[in-house]
Short mmCIF file of C-alpha atoms in Angstrom, two decimals:
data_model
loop_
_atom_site.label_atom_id
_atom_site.label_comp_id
_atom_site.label_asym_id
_atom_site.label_seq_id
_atom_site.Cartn_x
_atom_site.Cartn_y
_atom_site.Cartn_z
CA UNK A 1 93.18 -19.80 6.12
CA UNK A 2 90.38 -18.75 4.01
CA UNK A 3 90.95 -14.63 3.41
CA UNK A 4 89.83 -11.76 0.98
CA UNK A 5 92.42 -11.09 -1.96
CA UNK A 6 95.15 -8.78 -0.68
CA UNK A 7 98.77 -7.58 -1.15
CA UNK A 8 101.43 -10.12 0.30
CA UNK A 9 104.45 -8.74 2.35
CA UNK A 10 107.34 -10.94 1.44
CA UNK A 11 111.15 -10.66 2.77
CA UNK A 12 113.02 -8.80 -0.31
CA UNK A 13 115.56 -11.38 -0.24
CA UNK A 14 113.24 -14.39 -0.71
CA UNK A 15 114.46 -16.81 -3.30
CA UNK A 16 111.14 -16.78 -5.34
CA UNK A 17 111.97 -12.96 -6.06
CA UNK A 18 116.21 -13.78 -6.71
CA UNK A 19 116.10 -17.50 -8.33
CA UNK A 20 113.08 -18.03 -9.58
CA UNK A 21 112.26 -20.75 -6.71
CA UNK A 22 108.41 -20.48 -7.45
CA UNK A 23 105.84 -22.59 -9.00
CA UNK A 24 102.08 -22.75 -9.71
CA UNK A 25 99.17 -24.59 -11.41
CA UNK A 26 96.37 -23.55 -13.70
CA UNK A 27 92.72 -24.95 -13.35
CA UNK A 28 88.92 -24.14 -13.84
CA UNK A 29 85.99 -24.85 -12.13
CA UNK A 30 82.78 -25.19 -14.05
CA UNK A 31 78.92 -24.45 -12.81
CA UNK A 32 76.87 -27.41 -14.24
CA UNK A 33 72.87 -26.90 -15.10
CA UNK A 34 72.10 -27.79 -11.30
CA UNK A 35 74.05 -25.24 -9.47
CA UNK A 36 76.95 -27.39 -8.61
CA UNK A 37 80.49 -26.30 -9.00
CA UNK A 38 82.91 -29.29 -10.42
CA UNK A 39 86.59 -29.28 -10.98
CA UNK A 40 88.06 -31.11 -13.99
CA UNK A 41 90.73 -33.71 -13.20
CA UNK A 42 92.14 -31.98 -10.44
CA UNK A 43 94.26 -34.98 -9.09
CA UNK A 44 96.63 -34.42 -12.06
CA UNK A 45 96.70 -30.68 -11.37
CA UNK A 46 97.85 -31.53 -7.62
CA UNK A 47 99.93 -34.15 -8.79
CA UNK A 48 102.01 -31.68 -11.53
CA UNK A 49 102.31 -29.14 -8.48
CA UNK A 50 103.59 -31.41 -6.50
CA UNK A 51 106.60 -32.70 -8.94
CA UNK A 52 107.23 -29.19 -9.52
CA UNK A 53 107.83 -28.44 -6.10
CA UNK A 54 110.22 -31.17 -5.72
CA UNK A 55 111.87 -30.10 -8.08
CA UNK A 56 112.66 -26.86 -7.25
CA UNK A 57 113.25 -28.06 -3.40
CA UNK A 58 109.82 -26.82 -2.52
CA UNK A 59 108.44 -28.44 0.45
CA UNK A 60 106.07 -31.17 0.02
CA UNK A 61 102.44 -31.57 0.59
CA UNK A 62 99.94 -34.16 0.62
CA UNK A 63 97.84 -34.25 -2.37
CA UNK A 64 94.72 -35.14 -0.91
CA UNK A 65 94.89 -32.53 1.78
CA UNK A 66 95.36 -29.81 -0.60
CA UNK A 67 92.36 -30.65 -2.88
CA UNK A 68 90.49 -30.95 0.09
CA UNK A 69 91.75 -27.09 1.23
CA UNK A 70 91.01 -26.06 -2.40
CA UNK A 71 87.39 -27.38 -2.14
CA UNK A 72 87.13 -25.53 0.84
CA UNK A 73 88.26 -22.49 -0.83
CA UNK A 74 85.49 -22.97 -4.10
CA UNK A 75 82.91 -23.82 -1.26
CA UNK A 76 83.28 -19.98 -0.24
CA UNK A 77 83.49 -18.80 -3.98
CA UNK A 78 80.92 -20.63 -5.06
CA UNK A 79 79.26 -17.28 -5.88
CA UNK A 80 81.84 -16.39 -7.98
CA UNK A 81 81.98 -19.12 -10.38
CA UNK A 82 79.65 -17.63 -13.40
CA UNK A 83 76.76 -19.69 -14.61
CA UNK A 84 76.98 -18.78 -18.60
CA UNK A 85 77.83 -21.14 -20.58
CA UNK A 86 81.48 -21.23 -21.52
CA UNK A 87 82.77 -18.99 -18.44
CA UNK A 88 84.40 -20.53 -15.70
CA UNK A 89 86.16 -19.68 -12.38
CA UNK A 90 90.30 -19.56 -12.80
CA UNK A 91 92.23 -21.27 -10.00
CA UNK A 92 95.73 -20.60 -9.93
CA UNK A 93 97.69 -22.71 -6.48
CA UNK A 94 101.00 -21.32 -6.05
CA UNK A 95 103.92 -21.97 -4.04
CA UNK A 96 106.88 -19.37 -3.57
CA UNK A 97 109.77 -19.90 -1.37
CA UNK A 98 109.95 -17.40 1.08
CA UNK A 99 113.44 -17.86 3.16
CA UNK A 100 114.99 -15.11 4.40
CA UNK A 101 118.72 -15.05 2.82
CA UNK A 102 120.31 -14.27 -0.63
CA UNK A 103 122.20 -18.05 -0.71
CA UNK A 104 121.58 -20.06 -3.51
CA UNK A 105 120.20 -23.00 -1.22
CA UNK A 106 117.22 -25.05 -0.89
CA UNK A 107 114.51 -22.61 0.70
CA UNK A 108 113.54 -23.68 4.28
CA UNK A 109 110.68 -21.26 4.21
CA UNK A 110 107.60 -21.23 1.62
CA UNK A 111 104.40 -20.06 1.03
CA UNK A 112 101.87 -21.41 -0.24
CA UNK A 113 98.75 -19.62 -1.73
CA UNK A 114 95.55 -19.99 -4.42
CA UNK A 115 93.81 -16.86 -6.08
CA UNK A 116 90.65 -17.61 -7.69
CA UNK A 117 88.81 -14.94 -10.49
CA UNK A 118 86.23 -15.44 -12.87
CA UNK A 119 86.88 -16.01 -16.68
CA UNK A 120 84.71 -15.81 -19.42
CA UNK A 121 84.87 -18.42 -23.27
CA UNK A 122 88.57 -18.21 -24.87
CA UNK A 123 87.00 -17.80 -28.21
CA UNK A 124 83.91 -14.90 -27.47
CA UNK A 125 82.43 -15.81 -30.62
CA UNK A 126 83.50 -18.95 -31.59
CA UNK A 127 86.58 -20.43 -33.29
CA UNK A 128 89.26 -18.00 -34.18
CA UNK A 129 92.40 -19.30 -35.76
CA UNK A 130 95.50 -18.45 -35.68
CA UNK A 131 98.76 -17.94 -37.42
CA UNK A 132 102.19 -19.53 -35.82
CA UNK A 133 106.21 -18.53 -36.01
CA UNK A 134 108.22 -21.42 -35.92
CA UNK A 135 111.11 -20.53 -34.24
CA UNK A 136 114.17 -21.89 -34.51
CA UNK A 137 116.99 -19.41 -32.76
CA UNK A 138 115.47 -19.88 -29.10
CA UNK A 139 115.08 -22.55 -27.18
CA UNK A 140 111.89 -23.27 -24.98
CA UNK A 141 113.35 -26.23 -23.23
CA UNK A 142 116.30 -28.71 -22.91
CA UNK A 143 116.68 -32.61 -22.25
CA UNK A 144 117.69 -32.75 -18.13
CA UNK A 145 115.61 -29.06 -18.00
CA UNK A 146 112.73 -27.94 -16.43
CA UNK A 147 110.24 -28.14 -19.68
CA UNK A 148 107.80 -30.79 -18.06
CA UNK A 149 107.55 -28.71 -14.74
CA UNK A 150 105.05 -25.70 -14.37
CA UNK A 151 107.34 -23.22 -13.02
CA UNK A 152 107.75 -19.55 -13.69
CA UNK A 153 111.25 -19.90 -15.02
CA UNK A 154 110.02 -21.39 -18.11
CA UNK A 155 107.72 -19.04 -19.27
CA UNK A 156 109.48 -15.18 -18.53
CA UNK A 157 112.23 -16.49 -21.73
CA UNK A 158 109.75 -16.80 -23.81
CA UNK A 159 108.44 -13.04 -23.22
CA UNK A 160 111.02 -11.78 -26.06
CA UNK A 161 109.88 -14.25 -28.47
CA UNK A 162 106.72 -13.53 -27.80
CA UNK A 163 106.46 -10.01 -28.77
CA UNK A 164 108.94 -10.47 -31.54
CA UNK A 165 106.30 -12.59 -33.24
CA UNK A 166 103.68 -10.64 -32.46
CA UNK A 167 105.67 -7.59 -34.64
CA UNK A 168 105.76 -10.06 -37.46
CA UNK A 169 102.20 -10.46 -37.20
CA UNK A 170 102.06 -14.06 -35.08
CA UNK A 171 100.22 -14.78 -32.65
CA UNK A 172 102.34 -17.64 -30.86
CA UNK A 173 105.50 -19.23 -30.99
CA UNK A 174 106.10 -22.80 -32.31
CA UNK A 175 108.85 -23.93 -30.19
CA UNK A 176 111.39 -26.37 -32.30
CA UNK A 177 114.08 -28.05 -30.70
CA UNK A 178 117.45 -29.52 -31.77
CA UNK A 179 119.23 -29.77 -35.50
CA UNK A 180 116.57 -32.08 -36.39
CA UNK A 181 113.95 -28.86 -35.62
CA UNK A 182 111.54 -31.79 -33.88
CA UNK A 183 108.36 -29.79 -32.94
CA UNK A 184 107.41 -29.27 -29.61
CA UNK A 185 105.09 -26.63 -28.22
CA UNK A 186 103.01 -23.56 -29.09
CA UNK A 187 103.69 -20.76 -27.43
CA UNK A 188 102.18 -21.62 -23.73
CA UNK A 189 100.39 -25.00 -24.99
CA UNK A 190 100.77 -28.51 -26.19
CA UNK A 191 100.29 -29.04 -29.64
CA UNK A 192 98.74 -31.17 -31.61
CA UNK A 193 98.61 -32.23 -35.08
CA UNK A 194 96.18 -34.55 -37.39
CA UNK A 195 97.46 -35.92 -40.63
CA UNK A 196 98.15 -38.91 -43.02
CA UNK A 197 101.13 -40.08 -41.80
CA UNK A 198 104.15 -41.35 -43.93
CA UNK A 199 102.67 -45.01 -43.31
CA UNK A 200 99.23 -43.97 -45.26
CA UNK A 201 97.20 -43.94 -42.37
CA UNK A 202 95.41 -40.80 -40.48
CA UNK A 203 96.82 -40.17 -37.17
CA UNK A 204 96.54 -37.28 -34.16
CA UNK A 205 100.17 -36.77 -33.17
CA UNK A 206 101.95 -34.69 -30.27
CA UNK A 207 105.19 -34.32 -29.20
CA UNK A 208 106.32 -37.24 -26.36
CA UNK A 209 106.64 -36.80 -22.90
CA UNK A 210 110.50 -36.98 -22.97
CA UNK A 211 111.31 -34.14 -20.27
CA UNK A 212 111.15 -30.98 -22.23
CA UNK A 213 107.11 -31.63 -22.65
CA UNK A 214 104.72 -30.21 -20.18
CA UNK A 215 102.31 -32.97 -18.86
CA UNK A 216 99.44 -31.71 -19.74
CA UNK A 217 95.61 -31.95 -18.03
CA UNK A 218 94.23 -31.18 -21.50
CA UNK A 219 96.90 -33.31 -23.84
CA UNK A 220 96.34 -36.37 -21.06
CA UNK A 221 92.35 -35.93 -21.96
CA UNK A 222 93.06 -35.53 -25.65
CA UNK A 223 94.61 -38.66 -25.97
CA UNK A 224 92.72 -40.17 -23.80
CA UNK A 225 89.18 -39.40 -25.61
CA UNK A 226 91.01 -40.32 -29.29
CA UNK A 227 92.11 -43.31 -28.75
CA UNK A 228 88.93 -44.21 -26.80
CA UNK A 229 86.95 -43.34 -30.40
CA UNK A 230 89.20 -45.83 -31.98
CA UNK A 231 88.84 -44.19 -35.11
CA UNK A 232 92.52 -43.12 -35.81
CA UNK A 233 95.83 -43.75 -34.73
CA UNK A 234 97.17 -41.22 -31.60
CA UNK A 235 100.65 -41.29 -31.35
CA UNK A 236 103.11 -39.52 -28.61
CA UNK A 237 106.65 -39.63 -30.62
CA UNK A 238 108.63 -37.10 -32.17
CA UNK A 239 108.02 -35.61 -35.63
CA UNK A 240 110.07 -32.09 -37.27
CA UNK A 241 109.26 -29.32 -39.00
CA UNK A 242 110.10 -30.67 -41.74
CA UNK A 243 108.06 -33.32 -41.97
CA UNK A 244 105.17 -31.15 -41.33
CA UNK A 245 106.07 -28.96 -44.29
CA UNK A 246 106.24 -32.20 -46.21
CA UNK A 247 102.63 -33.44 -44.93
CA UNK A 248 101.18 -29.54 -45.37
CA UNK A 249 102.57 -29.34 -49.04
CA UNK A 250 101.43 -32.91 -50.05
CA UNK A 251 97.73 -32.01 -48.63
CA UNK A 252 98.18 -34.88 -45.58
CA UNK A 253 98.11 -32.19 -42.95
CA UNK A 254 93.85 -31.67 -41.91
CA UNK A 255 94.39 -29.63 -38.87
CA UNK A 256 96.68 -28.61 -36.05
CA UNK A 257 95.71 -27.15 -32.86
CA UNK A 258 97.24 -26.10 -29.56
CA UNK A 259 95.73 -27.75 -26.13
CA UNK A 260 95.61 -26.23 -22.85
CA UNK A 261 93.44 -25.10 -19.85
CA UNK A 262 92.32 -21.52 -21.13
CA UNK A 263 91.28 -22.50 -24.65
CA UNK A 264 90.42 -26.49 -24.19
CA UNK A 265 91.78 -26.30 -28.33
CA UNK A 266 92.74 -23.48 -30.25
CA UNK A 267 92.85 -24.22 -33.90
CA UNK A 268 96.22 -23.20 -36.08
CA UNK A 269 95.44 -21.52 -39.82
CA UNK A 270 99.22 -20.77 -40.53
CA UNK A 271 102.53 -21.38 -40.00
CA UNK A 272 105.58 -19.15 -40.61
CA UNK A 273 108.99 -21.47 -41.53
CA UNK A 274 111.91 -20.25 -43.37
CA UNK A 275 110.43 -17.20 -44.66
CA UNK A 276 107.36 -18.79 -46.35
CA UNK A 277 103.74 -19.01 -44.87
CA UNK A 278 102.87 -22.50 -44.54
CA UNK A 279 98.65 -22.66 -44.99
CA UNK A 280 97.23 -25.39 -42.51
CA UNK A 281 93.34 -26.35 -43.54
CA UNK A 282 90.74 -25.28 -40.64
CA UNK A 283 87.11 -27.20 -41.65
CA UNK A 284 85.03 -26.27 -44.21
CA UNK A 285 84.08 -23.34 -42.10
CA UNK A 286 87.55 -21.99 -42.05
CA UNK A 287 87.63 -21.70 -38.32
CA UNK A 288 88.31 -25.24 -36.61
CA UNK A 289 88.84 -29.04 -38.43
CA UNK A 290 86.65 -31.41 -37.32
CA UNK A 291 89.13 -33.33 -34.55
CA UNK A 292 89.48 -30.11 -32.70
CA UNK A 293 85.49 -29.22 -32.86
CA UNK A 294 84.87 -32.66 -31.44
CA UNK A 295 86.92 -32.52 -29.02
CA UNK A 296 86.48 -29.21 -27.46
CA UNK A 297 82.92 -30.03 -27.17
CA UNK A 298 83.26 -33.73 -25.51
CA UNK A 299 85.44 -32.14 -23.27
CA UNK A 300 83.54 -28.79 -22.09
CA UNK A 301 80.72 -31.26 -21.75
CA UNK A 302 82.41 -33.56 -19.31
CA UNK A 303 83.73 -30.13 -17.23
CA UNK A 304 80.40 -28.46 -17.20
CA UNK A 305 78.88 -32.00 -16.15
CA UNK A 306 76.83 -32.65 -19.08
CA UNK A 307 78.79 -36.02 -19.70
CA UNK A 308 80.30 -38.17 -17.50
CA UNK A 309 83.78 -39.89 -18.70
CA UNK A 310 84.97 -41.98 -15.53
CA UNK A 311 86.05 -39.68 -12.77
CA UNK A 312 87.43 -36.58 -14.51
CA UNK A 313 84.61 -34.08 -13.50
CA UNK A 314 84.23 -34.10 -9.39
CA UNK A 315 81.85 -31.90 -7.82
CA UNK A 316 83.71 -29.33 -5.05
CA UNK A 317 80.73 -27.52 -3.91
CA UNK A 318 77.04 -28.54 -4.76
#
Protein backbone atom coordinates (compact mmCIF):
# COMPACT_ATOMS: atom_id res chain seq x y z
CA UNK A 1 0.00 0.00 0.00
CA UNK A 2 0.93 3.36 -1.12
CA UNK A 3 -0.47 5.94 1.88
CA UNK A 4 0.08 9.59 3.21
CA UNK A 5 2.65 9.79 6.24
CA UNK A 6 0.80 9.03 9.46
CA UNK A 7 1.12 7.80 13.09
CA UNK A 8 1.46 3.87 13.36
CA UNK A 9 -0.56 1.97 16.10
CA UNK A 10 1.69 -0.79 17.25
CA UNK A 11 0.93 -3.54 20.11
CA UNK A 12 2.93 -2.08 23.31
CA UNK A 13 4.48 -5.32 23.75
CA UNK A 14 6.03 -5.63 20.26
CA UNK A 15 9.61 -6.75 20.32
CA UNK A 16 10.90 -3.76 18.17
CA UNK A 17 9.78 -1.47 21.23
CA UNK A 18 11.32 -4.29 24.18
CA UNK A 19 14.51 -5.89 22.24
CA UNK A 20 15.43 -3.80 19.83
CA UNK A 21 14.16 -6.37 16.99
CA UNK A 22 14.15 -3.50 14.30
CA UNK A 23 16.15 -2.58 11.37
CA UNK A 24 16.32 -0.06 8.50
CA UNK A 25 18.28 1.31 5.49
CA UNK A 26 19.38 4.74 4.40
CA UNK A 27 19.25 5.91 0.66
CA UNK A 28 18.76 8.98 -1.73
CA UNK A 29 17.22 9.53 -4.78
CA UNK A 30 18.61 12.15 -7.09
CA UNK A 31 16.65 14.41 -9.92
CA UNK A 32 19.04 14.42 -12.96
CA UNK A 33 18.98 17.59 -15.61
CA UNK A 34 16.03 15.74 -17.52
CA UNK A 35 13.48 15.35 -14.88
CA UNK A 36 14.17 11.80 -14.07
CA UNK A 37 14.47 10.51 -10.58
CA UNK A 38 17.49 7.76 -10.16
CA UNK A 39 18.46 5.77 -7.17
CA UNK A 40 22.16 5.08 -6.49
CA UNK A 41 23.10 1.41 -6.10
CA UNK A 42 20.07 0.39 -4.55
CA UNK A 43 20.66 -3.45 -4.95
CA UNK A 44 23.28 -3.17 -2.16
CA UNK A 45 20.87 -1.12 -0.04
CA UNK A 46 18.21 -4.09 -0.42
CA UNK A 47 20.77 -6.52 -0.10
CA UNK A 48 22.22 -4.94 3.54
CA UNK A 49 18.40 -4.89 4.64
CA UNK A 50 17.97 -8.05 3.89
CA UNK A 51 21.12 -9.59 5.98
CA UNK A 52 19.99 -7.45 8.66
CA UNK A 53 16.76 -8.90 8.87
CA UNK A 54 18.09 -12.29 9.04
CA UNK A 55 19.83 -11.53 11.45
CA UNK A 56 17.65 -10.31 13.80
CA UNK A 57 14.99 -13.21 12.75
CA UNK A 58 13.16 -10.72 10.63
CA UNK A 59 11.19 -12.29 7.98
CA UNK A 60 12.56 -12.39 4.61
CA UNK A 61 11.77 -10.70 1.42
CA UNK A 62 12.65 -10.86 -2.07
CA UNK A 63 14.99 -8.26 -3.13
CA UNK A 64 13.73 -7.60 -6.40
CA UNK A 65 10.17 -7.25 -5.28
CA UNK A 66 10.96 -4.70 -2.81
CA UNK A 67 12.93 -2.36 -5.17
CA UNK A 68 10.25 -2.77 -7.42
CA UNK A 69 7.57 -1.57 -4.40
CA UNK A 70 10.11 1.21 -3.61
CA UNK A 71 10.02 2.45 -7.27
CA UNK A 72 6.51 2.43 -7.00
CA UNK A 73 6.63 4.47 -3.98
CA UNK A 74 9.31 7.36 -5.74
CA UNK A 75 6.92 7.08 -8.84
CA UNK A 76 4.22 8.86 -6.50
CA UNK A 77 6.91 11.21 -4.86
CA UNK A 78 8.38 12.09 -7.72
CA UNK A 79 7.23 15.65 -6.86
CA UNK A 80 8.96 15.61 -3.89
CA UNK A 81 12.38 14.87 -4.90
CA UNK A 82 13.94 18.63 -5.20
CA UNK A 83 15.60 19.64 -8.42
CA UNK A 84 18.63 21.91 -6.88
CA UNK A 85 21.60 20.78 -7.19
CA UNK A 86 22.96 18.93 -4.21
CA UNK A 87 19.39 18.17 -2.52
CA UNK A 88 17.99 14.92 -2.73
CA UNK A 89 14.95 12.87 -1.55
CA UNK A 90 15.82 10.61 1.84
CA UNK A 91 14.51 7.04 1.75
CA UNK A 92 14.60 5.30 4.86
CA UNK A 93 12.92 1.16 4.43
CA UNK A 94 12.33 -0.17 7.74
CA UNK A 95 11.31 -3.29 9.21
CA UNK A 96 10.04 -3.63 12.96
CA UNK A 97 8.80 -6.76 14.44
CA UNK A 98 5.49 -6.38 15.55
CA UNK A 99 4.40 -9.77 17.56
CA UNK A 100 2.21 -9.52 20.13
CA UNK A 101 4.06 -11.03 23.40
CA UNK A 102 6.87 -9.91 25.82
CA UNK A 103 9.03 -13.47 25.08
CA UNK A 104 12.35 -13.09 24.00
CA UNK A 105 11.60 -15.20 20.70
CA UNK A 106 11.91 -14.85 17.10
CA UNK A 107 8.97 -12.35 16.10
CA UNK A 108 6.27 -14.10 13.96
CA UNK A 109 4.77 -10.76 13.18
CA UNK A 110 6.57 -7.66 11.33
CA UNK A 111 6.06 -4.68 9.66
CA UNK A 112 7.47 -3.42 7.15
CA UNK A 113 7.46 0.32 6.09
CA UNK A 114 9.53 3.27 3.93
CA UNK A 115 9.20 7.12 4.78
CA UNK A 116 10.52 9.31 2.20
CA UNK A 117 11.39 13.43 2.93
CA UNK A 118 13.33 15.79 1.11
CA UNK A 119 16.98 16.77 2.07
CA UNK A 120 18.95 19.48 1.07
CA UNK A 121 23.57 19.48 0.46
CA UNK A 122 25.36 18.09 3.81
CA UNK A 123 27.82 20.84 3.51
CA UNK A 124 25.35 24.27 2.67
CA UNK A 125 28.31 26.03 1.63
CA UNK A 126 30.82 23.79 0.81
CA UNK A 127 33.42 21.74 2.69
CA UNK A 128 33.38 22.08 6.40
CA UNK A 129 35.81 20.05 8.42
CA UNK A 130 35.75 18.67 11.31
CA UNK A 131 37.46 17.81 14.52
CA UNK A 132 37.32 13.94 15.92
CA UNK A 133 37.55 12.23 19.68
CA UNK A 134 39.15 9.09 19.52
CA UNK A 135 37.66 7.12 21.96
CA UNK A 136 38.97 4.50 23.59
CA UNK A 137 36.65 3.57 26.90
CA UNK A 138 33.51 2.52 24.67
CA UNK A 139 33.09 0.16 22.39
CA UNK A 140 31.11 0.63 19.02
CA UNK A 141 31.23 -2.98 18.04
CA UNK A 142 32.57 -6.53 18.81
CA UNK A 143 33.94 -9.57 16.66
CA UNK A 144 30.59 -12.18 16.51
CA UNK A 145 28.40 -8.58 17.04
CA UNK A 146 26.11 -6.82 15.13
CA UNK A 147 28.67 -3.94 13.75
CA UNK A 148 28.23 -4.90 9.94
CA UNK A 149 24.32 -4.94 10.29
CA UNK A 150 22.19 -1.64 10.04
CA UNK A 151 20.13 -2.06 13.01
CA UNK A 152 18.99 0.37 15.63
CA UNK A 153 20.79 -1.39 18.43
CA UNK A 154 24.01 -0.18 17.24
CA UNK A 155 23.55 3.28 17.07
CA UNK A 156 21.28 4.35 20.57
CA UNK A 157 25.06 3.30 22.61
CA UNK A 158 26.67 5.57 20.93
CA UNK A 159 24.15 8.52 22.00
CA UNK A 160 26.34 9.06 25.34
CA UNK A 161 29.46 9.27 23.50
CA UNK A 162 28.10 11.36 21.32
CA UNK A 163 27.19 14.23 23.41
CA UNK A 164 30.15 13.70 25.64
CA UNK A 165 32.28 14.72 22.69
CA UNK A 166 30.31 17.23 21.63
CA UNK A 167 30.97 18.97 25.44
CA UNK A 168 34.63 18.62 24.64
CA UNK A 169 34.11 20.42 21.57
CA UNK A 170 34.01 17.21 18.90
CA UNK A 171 32.01 16.75 16.52
CA UNK A 172 32.14 12.79 16.12
CA UNK A 173 33.46 9.90 17.67
CA UNK A 174 36.42 7.84 16.30
CA UNK A 175 35.51 4.46 17.34
CA UNK A 176 38.86 2.30 18.32
CA UNK A 177 38.67 -1.17 19.09
CA UNK A 178 40.77 -3.68 21.07
CA UNK A 179 44.35 -3.21 23.09
CA UNK A 180 45.88 -2.67 19.84
CA UNK A 181 43.29 0.66 19.53
CA UNK A 182 42.88 -0.56 15.56
CA UNK A 183 40.66 2.25 14.07
CA UNK A 184 37.41 1.62 12.94
CA UNK A 185 34.60 4.11 12.41
CA UNK A 186 33.58 7.75 12.78
CA UNK A 187 30.88 8.38 14.62
CA UNK A 188 27.90 7.04 12.16
CA UNK A 189 30.38 6.54 9.02
CA UNK A 190 33.17 4.59 7.50
CA UNK A 191 36.34 6.14 7.53
CA UNK A 192 38.86 6.61 5.48
CA UNK A 193 42.36 7.61 5.47
CA UNK A 194 45.15 8.66 2.69
CA UNK A 195 48.78 8.49 3.55
CA UNK A 196 52.40 7.24 2.82
CA UNK A 197 52.32 4.10 4.20
CA UNK A 198 55.19 2.41 6.25
CA UNK A 199 56.23 0.68 2.80
CA UNK A 200 56.93 4.35 1.14
CA UNK A 201 54.15 4.27 -1.02
CA UNK A 202 50.74 6.52 -0.96
CA UNK A 203 47.77 4.55 -0.18
CA UNK A 204 43.73 5.19 0.69
CA UNK A 205 43.13 2.85 3.61
CA UNK A 206 39.85 1.77 5.62
CA UNK A 207 39.20 -0.46 8.15
CA UNK A 208 38.32 -4.34 6.71
CA UNK A 209 35.16 -5.84 6.50
CA UNK A 210 35.84 -8.28 9.42
CA UNK A 211 32.24 -8.19 11.16
CA UNK A 212 32.37 -5.15 13.32
CA UNK A 213 32.50 -2.91 9.87
CA UNK A 214 29.35 -1.68 8.33
CA UNK A 215 29.22 -2.58 4.54
CA UNK A 216 28.98 0.39 3.23
CA UNK A 217 27.08 1.78 -0.25
CA UNK A 218 29.52 4.72 -0.15
CA UNK A 219 32.95 2.80 1.16
CA UNK A 220 31.96 -0.12 -1.66
CA UNK A 221 31.97 3.02 -4.33
CA UNK A 222 35.06 4.54 -2.76
CA UNK A 223 37.06 1.72 -3.34
CA UNK A 224 35.67 0.91 -6.16
CA UNK A 225 36.37 4.40 -8.09
CA UNK A 226 40.24 4.37 -6.43
CA UNK A 227 41.38 1.53 -7.46
CA UNK A 228 39.70 2.00 -10.88
CA UNK A 229 42.11 5.42 -11.15
CA UNK A 230 44.99 3.17 -10.54
CA UNK A 231 46.84 5.89 -9.20
CA UNK A 232 47.43 4.65 -5.56
CA UNK A 233 47.26 1.72 -3.57
CA UNK A 234 43.52 1.10 -1.68
CA UNK A 235 43.81 -1.19 0.93
CA UNK A 236 40.93 -2.81 3.33
CA UNK A 237 43.21 -4.12 6.44
CA UNK A 238 43.58 -2.99 9.80
CA UNK A 239 45.76 -0.06 10.92
CA UNK A 240 45.75 1.70 14.95
CA UNK A 241 45.79 4.78 16.31
CA UNK A 242 48.93 4.65 16.74
CA UNK A 243 50.13 4.30 13.63
CA UNK A 244 48.13 7.17 12.52
CA UNK A 245 49.74 9.40 15.14
CA UNK A 246 53.00 8.08 13.76
CA UNK A 247 52.00 8.90 9.94
CA UNK A 248 50.29 12.50 11.21
CA UNK A 249 53.55 13.47 13.17
CA UNK A 250 55.99 12.33 10.39
CA UNK A 251 53.83 14.52 7.74
CA UNK A 252 52.65 10.99 5.76
CA UNK A 253 49.07 11.56 6.75
CA UNK A 254 47.33 14.02 3.52
CA UNK A 255 43.79 13.61 4.51
CA UNK A 256 41.17 11.57 6.31
CA UNK A 257 37.57 11.63 5.75
CA UNK A 258 34.42 9.86 6.87
CA UNK A 259 32.06 8.14 4.01
CA UNK A 260 28.47 7.69 4.13
CA UNK A 261 25.03 8.36 2.49
CA UNK A 262 24.24 11.94 3.99
CA UNK A 263 27.62 13.56 3.33
CA UNK A 264 29.04 11.30 0.21
CA UNK A 265 32.71 12.50 2.25
CA UNK A 266 33.13 14.62 5.06
CA UNK A 267 36.65 15.75 5.47
CA UNK A 268 38.51 15.35 9.15
CA UNK A 269 40.81 18.63 10.31
CA UNK A 270 41.58 17.12 13.85
CA UNK A 271 41.87 14.47 15.97
CA UNK A 272 41.74 14.32 19.79
CA UNK A 273 44.13 11.16 21.27
CA UNK A 274 45.53 11.01 24.65
CA UNK A 275 44.95 14.48 25.56
CA UNK A 276 46.76 16.10 22.58
CA UNK A 277 45.09 17.49 19.32
CA UNK A 278 46.38 15.63 16.51
CA UNK A 279 46.26 18.31 13.22
CA UNK A 280 45.26 16.27 9.99
CA UNK A 281 46.08 18.51 6.60
CA UNK A 282 42.70 19.45 4.60
CA UNK A 283 44.00 20.90 0.85
CA UNK A 284 45.48 23.95 0.31
CA UNK A 285 42.11 25.44 0.86
CA UNK A 286 41.89 24.17 4.35
CA UNK A 287 38.53 22.59 3.81
CA UNK A 288 38.87 19.11 1.88
CA UNK A 289 42.36 17.17 0.44
CA UNK A 290 42.25 16.48 -2.90
CA UNK A 291 41.13 12.45 -2.68
CA UNK A 292 38.02 13.46 -0.89
CA UNK A 293 37.18 16.54 -3.44
CA UNK A 294 37.53 14.06 -6.25
CA UNK A 295 35.66 11.78 -5.07
CA UNK A 296 32.64 13.46 -3.79
CA UNK A 297 32.30 14.98 -7.11
CA UNK A 298 32.71 11.62 -9.37
CA UNK A 299 30.30 10.28 -7.20
CA UNK A 300 27.40 13.06 -6.95
CA UNK A 301 27.92 13.04 -10.68
CA UNK A 302 27.16 9.40 -11.23
CA UNK A 303 23.89 9.85 -8.60
CA UNK A 304 22.59 12.95 -10.22
CA UNK A 305 23.19 11.12 -13.72
CA UNK A 306 25.76 13.30 -15.09
CA UNK A 307 28.20 10.21 -15.42
CA UNK A 308 27.55 6.89 -15.97
CA UNK A 309 29.90 4.21 -14.02
CA UNK A 310 28.34 0.68 -14.99
CA UNK A 311 24.99 0.23 -13.36
CA UNK A 312 25.17 2.19 -10.09
CA UNK A 313 22.70 5.05 -11.03
CA UNK A 314 19.11 3.38 -12.19
CA UNK A 315 16.36 5.54 -13.08
CA UNK A 316 12.97 4.78 -10.68
CA UNK A 317 10.71 7.25 -12.17
CA UNK A 318 11.43 9.24 -15.47
Amino acid sequence: RIVPYHALAIDPASPCLHYGVQCFEGMKAYKDANGAVRLFRPDMNMKRFKTSCARLSLPAFEETQMLACLKKLIEVDKDWVPSEAGYSLYIRPTAVATSSTLGVTPPHHALFYVITCPVGPYFKAGFAPVKILAEDSYRRAWPGGTGNYKIGGNYAPGLLPQREAAAKGYSQILWLFGDEQYVTEVGSMNFFVFWKNSAGKNELITAPLDGTILPGVTRDSILQLAREWGEFEVAEKSYTMTEMSEAIAEGRLYEAFGAGTAAIVAPISGIAYKGAELAVPCGKDGKAGDVAKRLYHELADIQYGRKAFGNWSVVAAA
